[in-house]
XYZ file of C-alpha atoms in Angstrom:
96
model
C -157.737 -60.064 -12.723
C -158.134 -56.783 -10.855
C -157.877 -58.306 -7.705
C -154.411 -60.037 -8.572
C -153.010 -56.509 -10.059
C -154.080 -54.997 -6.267
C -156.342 -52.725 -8.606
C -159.460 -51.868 -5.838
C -161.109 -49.320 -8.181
C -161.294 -51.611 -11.314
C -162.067 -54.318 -9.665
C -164.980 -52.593 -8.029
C -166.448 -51.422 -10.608
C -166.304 -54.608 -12.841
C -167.609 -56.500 -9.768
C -170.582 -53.384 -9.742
C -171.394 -53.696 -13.977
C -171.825 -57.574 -13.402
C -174.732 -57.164 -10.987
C -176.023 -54.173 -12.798
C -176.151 -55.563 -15.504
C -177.207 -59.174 -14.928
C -178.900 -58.991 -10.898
C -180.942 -62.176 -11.448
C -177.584 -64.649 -12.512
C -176.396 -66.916 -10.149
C -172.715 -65.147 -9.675
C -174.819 -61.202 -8.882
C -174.883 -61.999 -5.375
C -171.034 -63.153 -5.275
C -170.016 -59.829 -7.004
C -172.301 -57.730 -5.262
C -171.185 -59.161 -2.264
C -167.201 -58.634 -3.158
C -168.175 -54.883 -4.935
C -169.162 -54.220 -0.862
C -166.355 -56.134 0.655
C -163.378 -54.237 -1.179
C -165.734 -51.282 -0.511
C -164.756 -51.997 2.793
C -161.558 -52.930 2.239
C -160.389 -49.573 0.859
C -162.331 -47.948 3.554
C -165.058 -46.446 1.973
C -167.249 -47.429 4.359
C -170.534 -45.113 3.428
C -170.332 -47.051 -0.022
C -170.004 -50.604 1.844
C -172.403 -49.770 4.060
C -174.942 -49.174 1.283
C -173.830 -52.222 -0.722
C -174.326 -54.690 2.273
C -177.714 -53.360 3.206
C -178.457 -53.662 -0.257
C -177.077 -57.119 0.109
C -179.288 -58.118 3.119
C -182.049 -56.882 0.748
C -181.575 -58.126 -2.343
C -179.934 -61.484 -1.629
C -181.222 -63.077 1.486
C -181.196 -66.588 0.708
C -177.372 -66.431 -0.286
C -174.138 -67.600 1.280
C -173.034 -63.882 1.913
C -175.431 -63.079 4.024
C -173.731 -64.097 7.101
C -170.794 -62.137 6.125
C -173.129 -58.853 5.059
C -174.907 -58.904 8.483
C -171.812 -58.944 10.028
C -169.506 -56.551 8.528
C -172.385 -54.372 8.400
C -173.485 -54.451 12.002
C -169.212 -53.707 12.359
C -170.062 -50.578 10.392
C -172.584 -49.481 12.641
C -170.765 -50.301 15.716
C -167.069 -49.197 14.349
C -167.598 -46.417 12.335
C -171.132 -44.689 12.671
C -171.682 -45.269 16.414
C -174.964 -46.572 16.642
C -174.507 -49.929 18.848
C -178.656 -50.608 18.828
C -178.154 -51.301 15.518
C -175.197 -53.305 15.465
C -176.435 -55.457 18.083
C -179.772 -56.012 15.718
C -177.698 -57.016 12.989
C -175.416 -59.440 15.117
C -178.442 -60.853 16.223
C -180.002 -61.224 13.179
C -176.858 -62.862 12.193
C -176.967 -65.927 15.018
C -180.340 -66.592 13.527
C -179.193 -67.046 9.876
């Protein structure tokens, strides 16, 4: 609902209390995984950052990871600088 009203923040933070509040359902890793993208989206990228490691953590098995690994490892290379670490996560990324 958020999402349609173009309403980042709420949508965010509902997207945060689901997988809070229930981490082990099968829709946590979905909203975690959105929670980081808008993160990203709104260009807070410390907070995205955090959320897709966390995502890569937390989640490996699930279909986000590709997309975690890979907006993350554009965080590192984009915004912090630090192409090592970019490159690990790209390659981590062709082996998913």
């Amino acid at each position: 609902m958020y999402l349609l009203k173009h309403d980042a923040a709420q949508a965010i933070y509902h997207y945060g209390l689901l997988f809070k509040m229930f981490p082990n359902s099968t829709y946590a890793p979905s909203a975690h995984w959105r929670a980081a993208w808008m993160n990203y989206r709104t260009r807070n990228y410390s907070e995205a950052a955090r959320l897709m490691d966390e995502q890569v953590e937390r989640y490996p098995g699930g279909q986000e990871m590709p997309s975690a690994l890979y907006w993350r490892g554009r965080i590192y290379e984009d915004e912090e600088h630090n192409f090592p670490q970019a490159v690990n996560y790209y390659r981590r990324l062709v082996s998913v």
